[in-house]
């Protein structure tokens, strides 16, 4: 399997690119920089392919500018994969701490679950893990009953997975990290490793998407959040059912 590495990086984040590229060079890891879309440079009138009503209902808030840029940047990576000669790519954001064995372990994971479309290699949480397989290098792969697991900082996706997701996710209705996990919606076989293959650099604390105060500022309150609570309960049940399909 021909495996590539894409790194999403804003043109203005020069130091982040230098840091991750230096670590990749240290490990002789080839990677391709993908120029990120900066949603902060766009007005909401310039946002394309957004299902505003679905986002409001499911998210219970407005869309952050950085969030929109993040979504479009990941969709850009999927389009690039489909047009490339790679069989699969590791997609990572520029605050990931690259490890020397990342390529080797990812290849081993792909060999262990050949029917996978997407495998998350980093999460903020992994609860209710249901084991499916173990790679030759000891990484456990499966699905989680509890979620969302958080973060799209690092995952591997196959060409077929990219095709499936592109057909279903062109219109933004969720933040990308949430949309990525919703295999029951886009028809992809989405799995996760039990342990993270990578960590985040210290500058990851300086979020380019939004801080807690930014999310609070656009959050709905009172009766306007009632549909969100109901829809999240439905989503939680769908996630459990999806995990139990293994």
Short mmCIF file of C-alpha atoms in Angstrom, two decimals:
data_model
loop_
_atom_site.label_atom_id
_atom_site.label_comp_id
_atom_site.label_asym_id
_atom_site.label_seq_id
_atom_site.Cartn_x
_atom_site.Cartn_y
_atom_site.Cartn_z
CA UNK A 1 0.00 0.00 0.00
CA UNK A 2 1.37 3.41 -0.98
CA UNK A 3 0.98 5.63 2.08
CA UNK A 4 1.30 9.42 2.04
CA UNK A 5 1.36 12.06 4.76
CA UNK A 6 -0.55 15.36 4.50
CA UNK A 7 -0.01 18.17 7.00
CA UNK A 8 -2.61 20.96 7.22
CA UNK A 9 -0.87 24.28 7.82
CA UNK A 10 -1.95 27.92 7.56
CA UNK A 11 0.27 30.17 5.45
CA UNK A 12 0.66 32.41 8.49
CA UNK A 13 1.77 29.53 10.77
CA UNK A 14 5.36 29.42 9.54
CA UNK A 15 6.90 28.32 12.84
CA UNK A 16 4.45 25.44 13.19
CA UNK A 17 5.41 24.15 9.76
CA UNK A 18 9.12 24.47 10.51
CA UNK A 19 8.70 22.55 13.77
CA UNK A 20 6.80 19.61 12.31
CA UNK A 21 8.94 19.50 9.17
CA UNK A 22 12.13 19.44 11.25
CA UNK A 23 10.87 16.44 13.21
CA UNK A 24 9.79 14.67 10.01
CA UNK A 25 13.20 15.28 8.43
CA UNK A 26 14.82 13.85 11.55
CA UNK A 27 12.92 10.60 10.93
CA UNK A 28 13.25 10.70 7.11
CA UNK A 29 9.48 10.92 6.85
CA UNK A 30 8.22 12.42 3.58
CA UNK A 31 5.25 14.72 4.05
CA UNK A 32 3.24 17.11 1.92
CA UNK A 33 2.10 20.49 3.19
CA UNK A 34 -1.56 21.29 2.52
CA UNK A 35 -2.28 25.01 2.64
CA UNK A 36 -5.10 25.40 5.15
CA UNK A 37 -8.16 27.52 4.47
CA UNK A 38 -8.32 30.41 6.93
CA UNK A 39 -11.97 30.91 7.79
CA UNK A 40 -11.07 34.05 9.72
CA UNK A 41 -10.32 35.75 6.40
CA UNK A 42 -13.85 35.06 5.12
CA UNK A 43 -17.20 36.59 5.89
CA UNK A 44 -20.11 34.24 6.55
CA UNK A 45 -21.55 35.25 3.18
CA UNK A 46 -18.49 33.60 1.62
CA UNK A 47 -19.03 30.26 3.38
CA UNK A 48 -20.00 27.66 0.81
CA UNK A 49 -21.82 24.36 1.26
CA UNK A 50 -23.05 24.84 4.81
CA UNK A 51 -26.23 23.28 6.19
CA UNK A 52 -26.85 26.09 8.66
CA UNK A 53 -30.05 24.70 10.15
CA UNK A 54 -28.55 21.26 10.83
CA UNK A 55 -25.47 22.77 12.42
CA UNK A 56 -27.55 25.04 14.65
CA UNK A 57 -29.84 22.17 15.72
CA UNK A 58 -27.09 19.62 16.39
CA UNK A 59 -24.45 21.99 17.70
CA UNK A 60 -26.63 24.33 19.68
CA UNK A 61 -24.51 27.28 18.60
CA UNK A 62 -23.18 29.27 15.66
CA UNK A 63 -20.18 28.23 13.53
CA UNK A 64 -16.80 29.66 14.45
CA UNK A 65 -14.75 31.07 11.57
CA UNK A 66 -11.77 28.86 12.44
CA UNK A 67 -14.08 25.87 12.58
CA UNK A 68 -15.29 26.47 9.04
CA UNK A 69 -11.71 26.80 7.79
CA UNK A 70 -10.74 23.58 9.55
CA UNK A 71 -13.64 21.70 7.93
CA UNK A 72 -12.80 22.91 4.43
CA UNK A 73 -9.10 22.16 4.93
CA UNK A 74 -9.82 18.52 5.76
CA UNK A 75 -12.21 18.21 2.81
CA UNK A 76 -9.39 19.61 0.66
CA UNK A 77 -7.12 16.79 1.89
CA UNK A 78 -9.71 14.16 0.96
CA UNK A 79 -10.02 15.62 -2.55
CA UNK A 80 -6.24 15.60 -2.93
CA UNK A 81 -6.10 11.94 -1.91
CA UNK A 82 -8.70 10.94 -4.50
CA UNK A 83 -6.71 12.75 -7.20
CA UNK A 84 -3.34 11.33 -6.09
CA UNK A 85 -1.68 7.95 -6.61
CA UNK A 86 -1.71 7.15 -2.87
CA UNK A 87 -3.75 4.23 -1.59
CA UNK A 88 -4.11 5.95 1.78
CA UNK A 89 -2.78 9.03 3.58
CA UNK A 90 -2.15 10.05 7.14
CA UNK A 91 -3.84 13.42 7.57
CA UNK A 92 -2.50 15.48 10.44
CA UNK A 93 -2.73 19.01 11.72
CA UNK A 94 0.44 21.01 12.27
CA UNK A 95 0.45 20.72 16.07
CA UNK A 96 1.05 16.96 16.04
CA UNK A 97 4.23 15.60 17.62
CA UNK A 98 5.54 13.26 14.91
CA UNK A 99 7.02 9.96 16.13
CA UNK A 100 9.76 7.88 14.55
CA UNK A 101 7.55 4.79 14.17
CA UNK A 102 4.36 6.50 12.93
CA UNK A 103 4.57 5.20 9.36
CA UNK A 104 5.54 1.68 10.43
CA UNK A 105 2.78 1.41 13.01
CA UNK A 106 0.17 2.87 10.65
CA UNK A 107 1.07 0.36 7.92
CA UNK A 108 0.81 -2.43 10.47
CA UNK A 109 -2.63 -1.19 11.55
CA UNK A 110 -3.84 -1.00 7.94
CA UNK A 111 -2.68 -4.58 7.39
CA UNK A 112 -4.57 -5.72 10.48
CA UNK A 113 -7.91 -4.17 9.40
CA UNK A 114 -7.92 -4.28 5.61
CA UNK A 115 -11.61 -3.35 5.38
CA UNK A 116 -11.15 -0.08 7.29
CA UNK A 117 -11.85 3.22 5.56
CA UNK A 118 -10.76 5.56 8.36
CA UNK A 119 -8.70 4.89 11.48
CA UNK A 120 -8.30 7.62 14.06
CA UNK A 121 -4.77 7.67 15.43
CA UNK A 122 -5.35 10.38 18.04
CA UNK A 123 -8.31 11.14 20.31
CA UNK A 124 -8.97 13.21 23.40
CA UNK A 125 -10.93 10.33 24.95
CA UNK A 126 -11.40 6.61 24.36
CA UNK A 127 -14.18 5.19 26.53
CA UNK A 128 -16.18 2.02 26.07
CA UNK A 129 -13.60 0.61 23.65
CA UNK A 130 -14.67 -2.51 21.74
CA UNK A 131 -11.73 -4.50 20.42
CA UNK A 132 -11.72 -5.65 16.80
CA UNK A 133 -8.09 -6.48 15.98
CA UNK A 134 -4.50 -6.07 17.14
CA UNK A 135 -1.73 -5.12 14.73
CA UNK A 136 1.55 -7.03 14.48
CA UNK A 137 3.16 -4.18 16.42
CA UNK A 138 0.64 -4.39 19.26
CA UNK A 139 -1.77 -1.54 18.52
CA UNK A 140 -5.39 -2.39 19.40
CA UNK A 141 -8.04 -1.26 16.91
CA UNK A 142 -11.80 -1.06 17.39
CA UNK A 143 -14.66 1.36 18.07
CA UNK A 144 -15.85 3.28 21.10
CA UNK A 145 -19.34 3.22 22.58
CA UNK A 146 -18.87 6.69 24.05
CA UNK A 147 -18.23 9.80 21.99
CA UNK A 148 -17.58 12.04 20.26
CA UNK A 149 -13.95 11.16 20.97
CA UNK A 150 -12.74 14.59 19.95
CA UNK A 151 -10.06 15.81 17.55
CA UNK A 152 -9.22 15.22 13.90
CA UNK A 153 -5.55 15.98 14.57
CA UNK A 154 -4.30 12.69 13.13
CA UNK A 155 -6.04 9.90 11.23
CA UNK A 156 -5.36 7.61 8.30
CA UNK A 157 -7.89 7.36 5.47
CA UNK A 158 -7.99 5.16 2.38
CA UNK A 159 -8.88 6.31 -1.12
CA UNK A 160 -12.24 4.52 -0.87
CA UNK A 161 -12.90 6.16 2.48
CA UNK A 162 -12.15 9.59 1.01
CA UNK A 163 -14.56 8.94 -1.87
CA UNK A 164 -17.35 7.92 0.52
CA UNK A 165 -16.82 10.90 2.78
CA UNK A 166 -16.56 13.42 -0.04
CA UNK A 167 -19.93 12.35 -1.40
CA UNK A 168 -21.58 12.72 2.01
CA UNK A 169 -19.72 15.58 3.70
CA UNK A 170 -19.46 18.34 1.11
CA UNK A 171 -22.07 20.30 3.05
CA UNK A 172 -20.93 21.17 6.55
CA UNK A 173 -23.47 20.18 9.20
CA UNK A 174 -21.07 19.27 12.04
CA UNK A 175 -17.55 20.24 13.08
CA UNK A 176 -15.17 18.05 11.07
CA UNK A 177 -13.94 15.96 14.00
CA UNK A 178 -17.55 14.99 14.78
CA UNK A 179 -18.45 14.38 11.13
CA UNK A 180 -15.38 12.15 10.70
CA UNK A 181 -16.61 9.70 13.34
CA UNK A 182 -20.17 9.44 11.99
CA UNK A 183 -19.65 6.32 9.93
CA UNK A 184 -23.33 5.48 10.27
CA UNK A 185 -24.02 8.60 8.19
CA UNK A 186 -21.35 8.59 5.47
CA UNK A 187 -21.12 4.79 5.16
CA UNK A 188 -17.42 4.48 5.98
CA UNK A 189 -15.90 1.86 8.25
CA UNK A 190 -14.48 4.19 10.91
CA UNK A 191 -12.23 2.66 13.55
CA UNK A 192 -9.88 3.99 16.20
CA UNK A 193 -6.74 2.89 18.00
CA UNK A 194 -7.12 2.31 21.72
CA UNK A 195 -3.93 4.24 22.44
CA UNK A 196 -2.86 7.38 20.63
CA UNK A 197 -0.02 6.94 18.15
CA UNK A 198 0.96 10.61 18.48
CA UNK A 199 0.73 13.44 20.98
CA UNK A 200 0.35 17.19 20.52
CA UNK A 201 3.10 19.81 20.63
CA UNK A 202 3.02 22.44 23.34
CA UNK A 203 1.83 25.12 20.90
CA UNK A 204 -1.39 23.12 20.41
CA UNK A 205 -2.67 25.01 23.47
CA UNK A 206 -2.74 28.09 21.26
CA UNK A 207 -5.83 27.02 19.31
CA UNK A 208 -6.30 28.55 15.87
CA UNK A 209 -9.94 27.43 15.77
CA UNK A 210 -11.32 28.92 18.97
CA UNK A 211 -10.97 29.11 22.72
CA UNK A 212 -13.53 28.24 25.37
CA UNK A 213 -14.70 31.85 25.54
CA UNK A 214 -15.25 31.85 21.75
CA UNK A 215 -17.48 28.77 21.95
CA UNK A 216 -19.39 30.22 24.88
CA UNK A 217 -19.97 33.44 22.97
CA UNK A 218 -21.78 31.65 20.10
CA UNK A 219 -23.64 29.11 22.24
CA UNK A 220 -27.44 29.08 22.40
CA UNK A 221 -29.17 29.05 25.78
CA UNK A 222 -32.57 28.18 27.17
CA UNK A 223 -35.33 26.78 24.93
CA UNK A 224 -33.18 27.26 21.82
CA UNK A 225 -31.00 24.34 23.00
CA UNK A 226 -33.86 21.87 23.51
CA UNK A 227 -33.61 20.44 19.95
CA UNK A 228 -29.86 20.01 20.47
CA UNK A 229 -30.34 17.90 23.60
CA UNK A 230 -32.85 15.66 21.83
CA UNK A 231 -30.72 15.23 18.72
CA UNK A 232 -27.60 14.48 20.73
CA UNK A 233 -29.45 11.68 22.52
CA UNK A 234 -30.35 10.20 19.13
CA UNK A 235 -26.75 10.57 17.94
CA UNK A 236 -25.49 8.83 21.07
CA UNK A 237 -27.76 5.86 20.41
CA UNK A 238 -26.61 5.71 16.78
CA UNK A 239 -22.99 5.69 17.94
CA UNK A 240 -23.62 2.83 20.35
CA UNK A 241 -25.40 0.80 17.69
CA UNK A 242 -22.54 1.49 15.24
CA UNK A 243 -19.95 0.32 17.78
CA UNK A 244 -21.95 -2.82 18.52
CA UNK A 245 -21.92 -3.77 14.83
CA UNK A 246 -18.32 -4.95 15.20
#
